[in-house]
Short mmCIF file of C-alpha atoms in Angstrom, two decimals:
data_model
loop_
_atom_site.label_atom_id
_atom_site.label_comp_id
_atom_site.label_asym_id
_atom_site.label_seq_id
_atom_site.Cartn_x
_atom_site.Cartn_y
_atom_site.Cartn_z
CA MET E 1 71.50 160.43 25.27
CA THR E 2 71.42 164.09 24.15
CA ARG E 3 68.00 165.12 23.14
CA THR E 4 67.70 167.42 20.11
CA PHE E 5 65.11 169.32 18.22
CA THR E 6 66.07 170.86 14.84
CA ALA E 7 64.30 171.57 11.60
CA ASP E 8 66.12 168.67 9.99
CA LEU E 9 65.33 166.04 12.50
CA SER E 10 61.79 167.04 13.55
CA LYS E 11 59.44 165.16 11.14
CA ALA E 12 56.74 165.93 13.90
CA ALA E 13 57.21 169.63 13.25
CA ARG E 14 56.78 169.26 9.48
CA ARG E 15 53.66 167.02 9.90
CA ALA E 16 52.13 169.56 12.25
CA HIS E 17 52.46 172.38 9.59
CA ARG E 18 49.06 171.73 8.05
CA THR E 19 46.29 174.17 7.10
CA ARG E 20 45.90 177.50 8.79
CA GLN E 21 42.71 176.18 10.34
CA GLN E 22 44.47 173.17 11.89
CA GLU E 23 47.29 175.32 13.27
CA VAL E 24 44.64 177.52 14.97
CA LEU E 25 42.85 174.49 16.47
CA ASP E 26 46.29 173.09 17.66
CA ARG E 27 47.32 176.45 19.19
CA ASN E 28 43.93 176.78 20.99
CA ARG E 29 44.41 173.20 22.41
CA THR E 30 47.62 174.30 24.04
CA LEU E 31 46.21 177.48 25.66
CA SER E 32 42.47 177.19 26.00
CA LYS E 33 42.15 174.61 28.70
CA ARG E 34 44.44 175.57 31.49
CA THR E 35 44.92 178.80 33.46
CA PHE E 36 48.46 180.46 33.94
CA GLY E 37 50.05 183.29 35.70
CA VAL E 38 53.47 185.02 35.49
CA GLU E 39 55.75 186.92 37.88
CA ILE E 40 58.18 189.16 36.10
CA GLU E 41 61.14 190.47 38.23
CA TYR E 42 62.66 193.77 36.91
CA VAL E 43 65.17 196.40 37.73
CA GLY E 44 65.47 200.07 36.58
CA ASP E 45 64.72 203.60 37.53
CA PRO E 46 60.91 203.71 37.18
CA ILE E 47 59.16 203.86 40.46
CA LYS E 48 56.41 201.33 41.12
CA LEU E 49 53.66 203.93 40.66
CA VAL E 50 54.89 204.72 37.17
CA VAL E 51 55.00 200.99 36.23
CA ALA E 52 51.54 200.44 37.60
CA GLU E 53 50.11 203.37 35.67
CA ALA E 54 51.74 202.18 32.36
CA ILE E 55 50.23 198.80 32.92
CA GLU E 56 46.83 200.33 33.67
CA GLN E 57 46.82 201.97 30.23
CA VAL E 58 46.92 198.59 28.46
CA VAL E 59 44.73 196.41 30.81
CA GLY E 60 42.05 199.08 31.43
CA GLU E 61 41.72 198.54 35.12
CA HIS E 62 43.36 199.47 38.45
CA VAL E 63 46.82 197.90 39.13
CA HIS E 64 47.71 197.29 42.68
CA VAL E 65 51.00 198.33 44.26
CA THR E 66 52.03 196.24 47.29
CA GLY E 67 54.99 195.44 49.58
CA TYR E 68 56.73 192.08 49.69
CA HIS E 69 54.01 189.49 50.27
CA SER E 70 51.77 192.29 51.52
CA PRO E 71 48.08 191.79 51.35
CA HIS E 72 47.26 195.39 51.00
CA CYS E 73 47.48 197.82 48.08
CA TYR E 74 49.26 201.13 48.79
CA ARG E 75 47.06 202.85 46.18
CA CYS E 76 43.64 201.70 47.02
CA ASN E 77 44.14 200.15 50.56
CA GLN E 78 42.17 197.20 49.50
CA VAL E 79 43.03 193.46 50.26
CA VAL E 80 44.90 192.05 47.29
CA GLY E 81 43.98 188.69 45.72
CA TYR E 82 44.84 187.19 42.30
CA ASP E 83 42.13 189.09 40.19
CA LYS E 84 44.18 192.08 39.10
CA TRP E 85 47.67 192.88 37.94
CA LYS E 86 50.03 194.07 40.68
CA VAL E 87 53.51 195.65 41.13
CA CYS E 88 55.29 194.31 44.22
CA ASN E 89 58.49 194.48 46.14
CA ASP E 90 60.75 191.48 45.62
CA GLY E 91 62.86 190.00 48.37
CA SER E 92 65.77 189.00 46.07
CA LEU E 93 66.18 192.43 44.48
CA ASN E 94 67.33 195.61 46.17
CA GLY E 95 65.16 198.59 45.24
CA ARG E 96 65.38 202.26 46.30
CA GLY E 97 62.77 204.25 48.13
CA ILE E 98 59.67 203.14 49.87
CA GLU E 99 56.09 202.01 48.93
CA LEU E 100 54.75 203.69 45.71
CA HIS E 101 57.99 205.56 45.05
CA SER E 102 60.44 202.64 45.35
CA THR E 103 62.27 201.20 42.19
CA THR E 104 62.85 197.61 41.20
CA GLY E 105 60.38 194.86 41.98
CA GLU E 106 58.10 192.35 40.44
CA VAL E 107 54.96 192.51 38.18
CA VAL E 108 52.61 189.74 39.07
CA SER E 109 49.64 188.77 36.83
CA PRO E 110 46.11 187.79 37.68
CA VAL E 111 44.90 184.43 36.58
CA LEU E 112 45.23 184.35 32.80
CA LYS E 113 43.87 181.93 30.20
CA GLY E 114 44.14 181.24 26.55
CA GLU E 115 45.21 183.37 23.67
CA ALA E 116 43.53 186.42 25.30
CA GLY E 117 45.58 185.96 28.30
CA LEU E 118 48.78 185.71 26.40
CA ASP E 119 47.92 188.81 24.33
CA THR E 120 47.44 190.78 27.53
CA LEU E 121 50.76 189.51 28.83
CA LYS E 122 52.41 190.77 25.64
CA LYS E 123 50.82 194.22 26.11
CA VAL E 124 51.98 194.40 29.71
CA LEU E 125 55.59 193.45 28.70
CA ALA E 126 55.41 196.29 26.14
CA ALA E 127 54.25 198.80 28.73
CA MET E 128 57.00 197.75 31.18
CA ARG E 129 59.62 198.28 28.46
CA SER E 130 58.19 201.67 27.57
CA VAL E 131 58.82 203.13 31.00
CA GLY E 132 62.28 201.61 31.37
CA CYS E 133 61.90 198.23 33.14
CA LYS E 134 64.94 196.12 32.49
CA THR E 135 66.40 192.85 33.76
CA ASN E 136 69.80 191.71 35.01
CA THR E 137 71.41 188.51 36.11
CA ARG E 138 69.64 188.59 39.51
CA CYS E 139 66.15 188.61 37.92
CA GLY E 140 63.98 185.60 37.15
CA LEU E 141 60.71 184.93 35.58
CA HIS E 142 58.23 182.40 37.14
CA VAL E 143 55.29 180.78 35.45
CA HIS E 144 52.43 179.19 37.41
CA ILE E 145 50.15 176.66 35.60
CA GLY E 146 46.76 175.78 37.08
CA VAL E 147 46.41 172.24 38.07
CA GLN E 148 43.30 172.20 40.17
CA ASP E 149 42.21 169.11 38.28
CA ILE E 150 45.33 167.18 38.96
CA THR E 151 45.13 163.66 40.28
CA VAL E 152 47.90 161.83 42.14
CA ASN E 153 48.60 159.78 39.11
CA GLY E 154 49.01 162.88 37.05
CA LEU E 155 51.18 164.57 39.62
CA GLN E 156 53.34 161.35 39.82
CA ARG E 157 53.77 161.35 36.11
CA LEU E 158 54.52 165.10 35.98
CA ALA E 159 57.31 164.71 38.59
CA HIS E 160 58.80 161.62 37.01
CA ASN E 161 58.97 162.97 33.48
CA TYR E 162 60.13 166.38 34.66
CA GLU E 163 63.12 164.70 36.41
CA THR E 164 64.02 162.98 33.08
CA VAL E 165 63.97 166.16 30.90
CA GLN E 166 65.12 168.84 33.30
CA SER E 167 68.64 168.76 31.84
CA GLU E 168 67.25 169.58 28.46
CA ILE E 169 65.20 172.33 29.94
CA TYR E 170 68.21 173.97 31.57
CA SER E 171 70.18 173.82 28.30
CA TRP E 172 67.76 176.50 26.98
CA MET E 173 68.63 178.84 29.85
CA PRO E 174 71.71 180.68 30.92
CA SER E 175 73.92 178.31 33.00
CA ARG E 176 73.51 180.52 36.14
CA ARG E 177 69.88 179.46 36.32
CA LYS E 178 70.93 175.77 37.08
CA VAL E 179 73.57 176.65 39.75
CA GLY E 180 71.67 179.84 41.42
CA THR E 181 69.92 179.89 44.59
CA TYR E 182 66.37 180.33 43.29
CA SER E 183 66.01 177.76 40.50
CA LYS E 184 68.12 174.73 41.25
CA PRO E 185 67.60 171.26 39.65
CA TRP E 186 65.75 168.51 41.39
CA LEU E 187 67.86 166.04 43.23
CA PRO E 188 67.67 162.22 42.65
CA SER E 189 67.67 161.71 46.47
CA TRP E 190 64.17 163.32 46.47
CA SER E 191 62.54 160.24 44.96
CA GLY E 192 61.71 158.67 48.42
CA SER E 193 60.50 161.75 50.19
CA LEU E 194 58.51 162.90 47.10
CA ALA E 195 56.78 159.56 46.96
CA GLN E 196 55.78 159.89 50.57
CA GLY E 197 54.64 163.48 49.90
CA LEU E 198 52.39 162.28 47.07
CA LYS E 199 50.96 159.57 49.15
CA ALA E 200 49.97 162.13 51.83
CA PHE E 201 48.49 164.44 49.14
CA LYS E 202 46.49 161.45 47.91
CA GLU E 203 45.12 161.00 51.38
CA GLY E 204 43.97 164.65 51.52
CA GLN E 205 46.79 166.16 53.46
CA ARG E 206 47.75 169.65 52.50
CA ASN E 207 50.88 170.08 54.54
CA CYS E 208 52.87 167.31 52.99
CA SER E 209 56.52 167.39 51.72
CA LEU E 210 56.55 168.10 47.92
CA GLY E 211 60.08 169.38 47.67
CA ASP E 212 61.86 172.66 47.86
CA LYS E 213 60.35 175.87 46.62
CA TYR E 214 63.67 177.16 45.01
CA ARG E 215 63.83 174.47 42.25
CA GLY E 216 63.21 174.68 38.60
CA LEU E 217 59.79 173.00 39.11
CA ASN E 218 58.14 173.89 42.32
CA LEU E 219 55.18 171.76 43.41
CA LEU E 220 54.46 173.39 46.73
CA PRO E 221 51.89 175.96 45.29
CA ILE E 222 49.63 173.07 44.60
CA MET E 223 48.59 172.94 48.31
CA LYS E 224 47.89 176.70 48.47
CA ILE E 225 46.69 178.05 45.05
CA GLY E 226 46.35 174.91 42.93
CA THR E 227 49.27 175.57 40.58
CA VAL E 228 52.85 174.28 39.81
CA GLU E 229 55.54 176.77 39.22
CA PHE E 230 58.29 176.78 36.60
CA ARG E 231 61.26 178.87 37.90
CA HIS E 232 63.91 178.12 35.31
CA HIS E 233 63.63 181.22 33.17
CA GLN E 234 65.94 184.16 33.43
CA GLY E 235 64.61 187.66 33.91
CA SER E 236 63.20 189.09 30.74
CA VAL E 237 60.79 191.52 29.43
CA ASP E 238 61.13 190.14 25.84
CA THR E 239 57.94 188.77 24.36
CA ASN E 240 59.81 186.62 21.92
CA LEU E 241 61.40 184.75 24.79
CA ILE E 242 58.56 184.66 27.23
CA ALA E 243 55.53 183.76 25.05
CA PRO E 244 57.05 180.42 23.82
CA TRP E 245 58.14 179.61 27.28
CA VAL E 246 54.60 180.02 28.58
CA ARG E 247 53.41 177.82 25.88
CA PHE E 248 55.92 175.20 26.75
CA CYS E 249 54.89 175.25 30.43
CA LEU E 250 51.32 174.85 29.49
CA GLY E 251 51.97 172.09 27.02
CA PHE E 252 54.24 170.12 29.32
CA VAL E 253 51.70 170.07 32.07
CA ASP E 254 48.84 169.24 29.71
CA SER E 255 50.87 166.37 28.32
CA GLN E 256 51.27 164.83 31.73
CA VAL E 257 47.91 165.37 33.43
CA ASP E 258 45.24 165.55 30.75
CA ASP E 259 44.70 161.82 29.94
CA GLU E 260 44.45 159.73 33.07
CA ARG E 261 44.21 156.45 31.12
CA LEU E 262 47.96 156.82 30.38
CA VAL E 263 49.22 156.32 33.92
CA ASP E 264 52.50 154.98 32.89
CA ARG E 265 53.30 157.40 30.06
CA THR E 266 57.05 158.33 29.97
CA ILE E 267 59.01 160.67 27.57
CA PRO E 268 61.39 158.48 25.54
CA GLU E 269 64.96 158.91 26.70
CA ASN E 270 66.27 159.52 23.15
CA GLN E 271 63.55 162.00 22.20
CA SER E 272 63.55 165.76 22.80
CA VAL E 273 60.70 166.87 25.04
CA LEU E 274 59.95 169.47 22.36
CA THR E 275 59.49 166.79 19.68
CA TYR E 276 57.34 164.91 22.26
CA LEU E 277 55.12 167.93 22.70
CA VAL E 278 54.85 168.78 19.08
CA GLU E 279 53.84 165.24 18.19
CA GLY E 280 51.12 165.27 20.76
CA LYS E 281 49.96 168.66 19.55
CA TYR E 282 50.64 170.18 22.93
CA LEU E 283 53.12 172.76 21.54
CA PRO E 284 52.99 174.59 18.38
CA PRO E 285 55.92 173.84 16.10
CA LYS E 286 57.04 177.52 15.87
CA SER E 287 57.20 177.78 19.53
CA ALA E 288 59.39 174.64 19.77
CA GLU E 289 61.57 176.02 17.09
CA LYS E 290 62.18 179.29 18.90
CA ILE E 291 62.98 177.46 22.23
CA ALA E 292 65.35 175.19 20.39
CA GLU E 293 67.23 178.15 19.09
CA ARG E 294 68.15 179.05 22.71
CA VAL E 295 70.69 176.19 23.10
CA GLY E 296 74.17 177.71 23.38
CA ARG E 297 72.95 181.29 23.19
CA TRP E 298 73.77 182.06 26.80
CA ILE E 299 76.40 181.02 29.19
#
Protein backbone atom coordinates (compact mmCIF):
# COMPACT_ATOMS: atom_id res chain seq x y z
CA MET A 1 0.00 0.00 0.00
CA THR A 2 1.27 3.47 -0.86
CA ARG A 3 2.50 5.49 2.07
CA THR A 4 1.61 9.20 2.11
CA PHE A 5 2.34 12.19 4.26
CA THR A 6 0.37 15.35 3.50
CA ALA A 7 -0.94 18.30 5.47
CA ASP A 8 -4.49 16.96 5.06
CA LEU A 9 -3.79 13.41 6.18
CA SER A 10 -1.27 13.99 8.94
CA LYS A 11 -3.15 14.51 12.19
CA ALA A 12 0.13 13.68 13.88
CA ALA A 13 1.72 16.77 12.38
CA ARG A 14 -1.08 19.03 13.59
CA ARG A 15 -0.97 17.55 17.08
CA ALA A 16 2.77 18.14 17.22
CA HIS A 17 2.37 21.87 16.49
CA ARG A 18 2.00 22.90 20.10
CA THR A 19 3.73 25.67 21.99
CA ARG A 20 7.04 27.12 20.91
CA GLN A 21 8.63 25.60 23.99
CA GLN A 22 7.32 22.14 23.15
CA GLU A 23 8.58 22.42 19.57
CA VAL A 24 12.07 23.25 20.86
CA LEU A 25 11.96 20.28 23.22
CA ASP A 26 10.86 17.96 20.42
CA ARG A 27 13.56 19.29 18.10
CA ASN A 28 16.26 18.83 20.72
CA ARG A 29 15.11 15.28 21.32
CA THR A 30 15.73 14.59 17.66
CA LEU A 31 19.23 16.02 17.57
CA SER A 32 20.72 16.07 21.06
CA LYS A 33 21.30 12.40 21.72
CA ARG A 34 23.12 11.01 18.74
CA THR A 35 26.21 12.03 16.77
CA PHE A 36 26.24 12.43 13.00
CA GLY A 37 28.60 13.20 10.16
CA VAL A 38 28.25 14.10 6.48
CA GLU A 39 30.23 13.53 3.29
CA ILE A 40 29.42 16.14 0.63
CA GLU A 41 30.60 15.32 -2.89
CA TYR A 42 31.02 18.36 -5.15
CA VAL A 43 32.26 19.45 -8.56
CA GLY A 44 33.37 22.80 -9.94
CA ASP A 45 36.42 24.92 -10.58
CA PRO A 46 37.59 25.84 -7.04
CA ILE A 47 40.73 24.01 -6.04
CA LYS A 48 40.72 22.11 -2.75
CA LEU A 49 42.91 24.69 -1.01
CA VAL A 50 40.34 27.43 -1.76
CA VAL A 51 37.48 25.24 -0.50
CA ALA A 52 39.41 24.43 2.69
CA GLU A 53 40.22 28.10 3.35
CA ALA A 54 36.57 29.08 2.86
CA ILE A 55 35.45 26.46 5.38
CA GLU A 56 38.14 27.60 7.82
CA GLN A 57 36.57 31.06 7.86
CA VAL A 58 33.30 29.69 9.28
CA VAL A 59 34.53 26.87 11.54
CA GLY A 60 37.46 28.83 13.00
CA GLU A 61 40.05 26.07 12.80
CA HIS A 62 42.37 24.25 10.43
CA VAL A 63 40.73 22.23 7.64
CA HIS A 64 42.67 19.23 6.33
CA VAL A 65 43.18 18.51 2.62
CA THR A 66 43.85 14.86 1.80
CA GLY A 67 44.00 12.38 -1.05
CA TYR A 68 41.53 9.55 -1.56
CA HIS A 69 41.39 7.65 1.75
CA SER A 70 44.76 9.17 2.64
CA PRO A 71 45.62 9.45 6.35
CA HIS A 72 47.83 12.54 5.90
CA CYS A 73 47.01 16.20 5.35
CA TYR A 74 48.80 17.93 2.45
CA ARG A 75 48.69 21.22 4.37
CA CYS A 76 49.95 20.31 7.84
CA ASN A 77 51.39 16.82 7.20
CA GLN A 78 49.55 15.51 10.25
CA VAL A 79 47.69 12.22 10.55
CA VAL A 80 44.01 12.85 9.86
CA GLY A 81 41.22 11.54 12.07
CA TYR A 82 37.57 12.49 12.58
CA ASP A 83 38.10 15.58 14.73
CA LYS A 84 38.32 18.23 11.98
CA TRP A 85 36.68 19.11 8.68
CA LYS A 86 38.58 17.89 5.64
CA VAL A 87 38.48 18.25 1.87
CA CYS A 88 39.36 14.99 0.10
CA ASN A 89 39.72 13.43 -3.31
CA ASP A 90 36.79 11.20 -4.27
CA GLY A 91 37.19 7.98 -6.19
CA SER A 92 33.93 8.36 -8.15
CA LEU A 93 34.61 11.91 -9.39
CA ASN A 94 37.23 13.01 -11.87
CA GLY A 95 38.98 16.15 -10.71
CA ARG A 96 41.81 18.07 -12.33
CA GLY A 97 45.25 18.78 -10.93
CA ILE A 98 47.07 17.24 -7.97
CA GLU A 99 46.96 17.55 -4.20
CA LEU A 100 46.12 21.06 -2.93
CA HIS A 101 45.48 22.43 -6.38
CA SER A 102 43.12 19.74 -7.68
CA THR A 103 39.44 20.41 -8.34
CA THR A 104 36.35 18.38 -7.47
CA GLY A 105 36.15 16.20 -4.40
CA GLU A 106 34.38 15.62 -1.14
CA VAL A 107 33.99 17.66 2.04
CA VAL A 108 33.89 15.42 5.11
CA SER A 109 32.71 16.64 8.49
CA PRO A 110 34.10 15.75 11.88
CA VAL A 111 31.76 14.13 14.39
CA LEU A 112 28.83 16.56 14.86
CA LYS A 113 26.03 16.66 17.39
CA GLY A 114 22.80 18.51 18.08
CA GLU A 115 21.60 21.86 16.81
CA ALA A 116 25.11 23.28 17.13
CA GLY A 117 26.40 20.63 14.75
CA LEU A 118 23.61 21.26 12.28
CA ASP A 119 24.25 25.02 12.43
CA THR A 120 27.93 24.42 11.64
CA LEU A 121 26.96 22.22 8.71
CA LYS A 122 24.75 25.00 7.33
CA LYS A 123 27.64 27.47 7.55
CA VAL A 124 29.98 25.07 5.76
CA LEU A 125 27.45 24.56 2.96
CA ALA A 126 27.20 28.33 2.55
CA ALA A 127 31.01 28.59 2.42
CA MET A 128 31.15 25.90 -0.26
CA ARG A 129 28.56 27.70 -2.37
CA SER A 130 30.41 31.01 -1.96
CA VAL A 131 33.52 29.67 -3.72
CA GLY A 132 31.64 27.92 -6.52
CA CYS A 133 31.15 24.34 -5.32
CA LYS A 134 28.33 22.70 -7.26
CA THR A 135 26.93 19.21 -7.79
CA ASN A 136 25.92 17.11 -10.75
CA THR A 137 24.24 13.74 -11.32
CA ARG A 138 27.42 11.88 -10.38
CA CYS A 139 27.55 13.39 -6.89
CA GLY A 140 26.05 11.95 -3.74
CA LEU A 141 25.66 13.00 -0.13
CA HIS A 142 26.22 10.48 2.65
CA VAL A 143 25.07 10.80 6.26
CA HIS A 144 26.60 8.75 9.08
CA ILE A 145 24.66 8.29 12.33
CA GLY A 146 26.43 7.20 15.51
CA VAL A 147 25.19 3.87 16.89
CA GLN A 148 27.89 2.95 19.37
CA ASP A 149 25.09 2.11 21.79
CA ILE A 150 23.25 -0.22 19.44
CA THR A 151 22.31 -3.71 20.56
CA VAL A 152 21.72 -6.66 18.29
CA ASN A 153 17.96 -6.30 18.90
CA GLY A 154 18.17 -2.67 17.84
CA LEU A 155 20.20 -3.52 14.76
CA GLN A 156 17.74 -6.24 13.77
CA ARG A 157 14.83 -3.85 14.15
CA LEU A 158 16.64 -1.14 12.19
CA ALA A 159 17.38 -3.54 9.33
CA HIS A 160 13.88 -5.01 9.23
CA ASN A 161 12.02 -1.72 9.30
CA TYR A 162 14.40 -0.10 6.83
CA GLU A 163 13.64 -2.85 4.33
CA THR A 164 9.90 -2.18 4.69
CA VAL A 165 10.19 1.59 4.09
CA GLN A 166 13.08 1.87 1.62
CA SER A 167 10.73 2.29 -1.36
CA GLU A 168 9.17 5.33 0.27
CA ILE A 169 12.60 6.79 1.02
CA TYR A 170 13.69 6.36 -2.60
CA SER A 171 10.51 8.18 -3.71
CA TRP A 172 11.98 11.36 -2.19
CA MET A 173 15.11 11.13 -4.34
CA PRO A 174 15.88 11.24 -8.08
CA SER A 175 15.24 7.84 -9.67
CA ARG A 176 18.93 7.52 -10.55
CA ARG A 177 19.76 7.07 -6.87
CA LYS A 178 17.81 3.80 -6.82
CA VAL A 179 19.40 2.32 -9.95
CA GLY A 180 22.89 3.83 -9.70
CA THR A 181 26.04 2.07 -8.62
CA TYR A 182 26.57 3.65 -5.21
CA SER A 183 23.16 3.70 -3.50
CA LYS A 184 21.16 0.66 -4.60
CA PRO A 185 18.24 -0.83 -2.59
CA TRP A 186 18.59 -3.75 -0.27
CA LEU A 187 17.71 -7.12 -1.77
CA PRO A 188 15.15 -9.55 -0.25
CA SER A 189 17.69 -12.35 -0.68
CA TRP A 190 19.87 -10.69 1.96
CA SER A 191 17.60 -11.74 4.81
CA GLY A 192 19.40 -15.02 5.48
CA SER A 193 22.96 -13.73 5.20
CA LEU A 194 22.15 -10.61 7.22
CA ALA A 195 20.69 -12.77 10.00
CA GLN A 196 23.92 -14.77 10.09
CA GLY A 197 25.93 -11.55 10.13
CA LEU A 198 23.89 -10.18 13.01
CA LYS A 199 24.42 -13.41 14.95
CA ALA A 200 28.17 -13.09 14.44
CA PHE A 201 28.00 -9.41 15.45
CA LYS A 202 26.19 -10.43 18.65
CA GLU A 203 28.95 -12.90 19.42
CA GLY A 204 31.52 -10.13 19.20
CA GLN A 205 32.89 -10.76 15.73
CA ARG A 206 33.81 -7.61 13.85
CA ASN A 207 34.48 -9.08 10.41
CA CYS A 208 30.99 -10.43 9.83
CA SER A 209 28.83 -10.00 6.74
CA LEU A 210 26.43 -7.07 7.13
CA GLY A 211 25.68 -6.51 3.46
CA ASP A 212 27.13 -4.36 0.70
CA LYS A 213 28.64 -0.88 1.11
CA TYR A 214 26.98 0.58 -1.96
CA ARG A 215 23.37 0.41 -0.73
CA GLY A 216 20.98 3.08 0.47
CA LEU A 217 21.63 1.92 4.02
CA ASN A 218 25.18 0.72 4.68
CA LEU A 219 25.72 -1.19 7.93
CA LEU A 220 29.40 -1.96 7.43
CA PRO A 221 30.74 1.17 9.24
CA ILE A 222 29.32 -0.21 12.51
CA MET A 223 32.32 -2.50 12.73
CA LYS A 224 34.93 0.20 12.03
CA ILE A 225 33.66 3.52 13.40
CA GLY A 226 30.36 2.73 15.13
CA THR A 227 28.02 4.34 12.58
CA VAL A 228 25.41 3.40 9.99
CA GLU A 229 25.50 5.26 6.69
CA PHE A 230 22.57 6.57 4.63
CA ARG A 231 23.65 6.90 0.98
CA HIS A 232 20.32 7.68 -0.75
CA HIS A 233 20.68 11.42 -1.15
CA GLN A 234 21.70 13.07 -4.41
CA GLY A 235 24.61 15.48 -4.41
CA SER A 236 23.64 18.87 -3.02
CA VAL A 237 24.97 21.95 -1.27
CA ASP A 238 21.40 23.15 -0.57
CA THR A 239 20.73 23.56 3.15
CA ASN A 240 16.97 23.31 2.60
CA LEU A 241 17.41 19.80 1.24
CA ILE A 242 20.18 18.55 3.49
CA ALA A 243 19.06 19.73 6.95
CA PRO A 244 15.66 17.93 6.88
CA TRP A 245 17.36 14.81 5.54
CA VAL A 246 19.89 14.78 8.39
CA ARG A 247 17.02 15.15 10.85
CA PHE A 248 15.23 12.24 9.19
CA CYS A 249 18.29 9.97 9.41
CA LEU A 250 18.75 10.81 13.09
CA GLY A 251 15.06 10.31 13.82
CA PHE A 252 14.80 7.02 11.97
CA VAL A 253 17.76 5.53 13.84
CA ASP A 254 16.51 6.85 17.19
CA SER A 255 13.07 5.40 16.60
CA GLN A 256 14.56 1.95 16.08
CA VAL A 257 17.31 1.68 18.67
CA ASP A 258 16.37 3.96 21.59
CA ASP A 259 13.91 1.75 23.47
CA GLU A 260 15.11 -1.81 23.80
CA ARG A 261 11.84 -2.87 25.46
CA LEU A 262 10.16 -2.64 22.06
CA VAL A 263 12.05 -5.48 20.43
CA ASP A 264 9.26 -6.34 17.99
CA ARG A 265 8.36 -2.79 17.01
CA THR A 266 7.44 -2.45 13.33
CA ILE A 267 6.30 0.44 11.18
CA PRO A 268 2.70 -0.19 10.01
CA GLU A 269 2.53 -1.09 6.33
CA ASN A 270 -0.14 1.51 5.57
CA GLN A 271 1.61 4.36 7.40
CA SER A 272 4.19 6.75 6.02
CA VAL A 273 7.50 6.52 7.83
CA LEU A 274 7.30 10.31 8.13
CA THR A 275 4.01 10.11 10.03
CA TYR A 276 5.49 7.35 12.18
CA LEU A 277 8.44 9.53 13.15
CA VAL A 278 6.34 12.65 13.74
CA GLU A 279 3.95 10.73 16.00
CA GLY A 280 6.89 9.48 18.04
CA LYS A 281 8.39 12.98 18.17
CA TYR A 282 11.53 11.74 16.44
CA LEU A 283 11.12 14.19 13.54
CA PRO A 284 9.82 17.79 13.61
CA PRO A 285 6.66 18.19 11.49
CA LYS A 286 8.20 20.95 9.38
CA SER A 287 11.07 18.66 8.39
CA ALA A 288 8.60 15.91 7.49
CA GLU A 289 6.63 18.34 5.35
CA LYS A 290 9.76 19.49 3.50
CA ILE A 291 10.74 15.89 2.76
CA ALA A 292 7.22 14.99 1.59
CA GLU A 293 7.35 17.87 -0.90
CA ARG A 294 10.14 16.05 -2.76
CA VAL A 295 7.86 13.30 -4.14
CA GLY A 296 7.64 13.70 -7.91
CA ARG A 297 10.06 16.63 -7.90
CA TRP A 298 12.87 14.72 -9.63
CA ILE A 299 13.05 12.00 -12.22
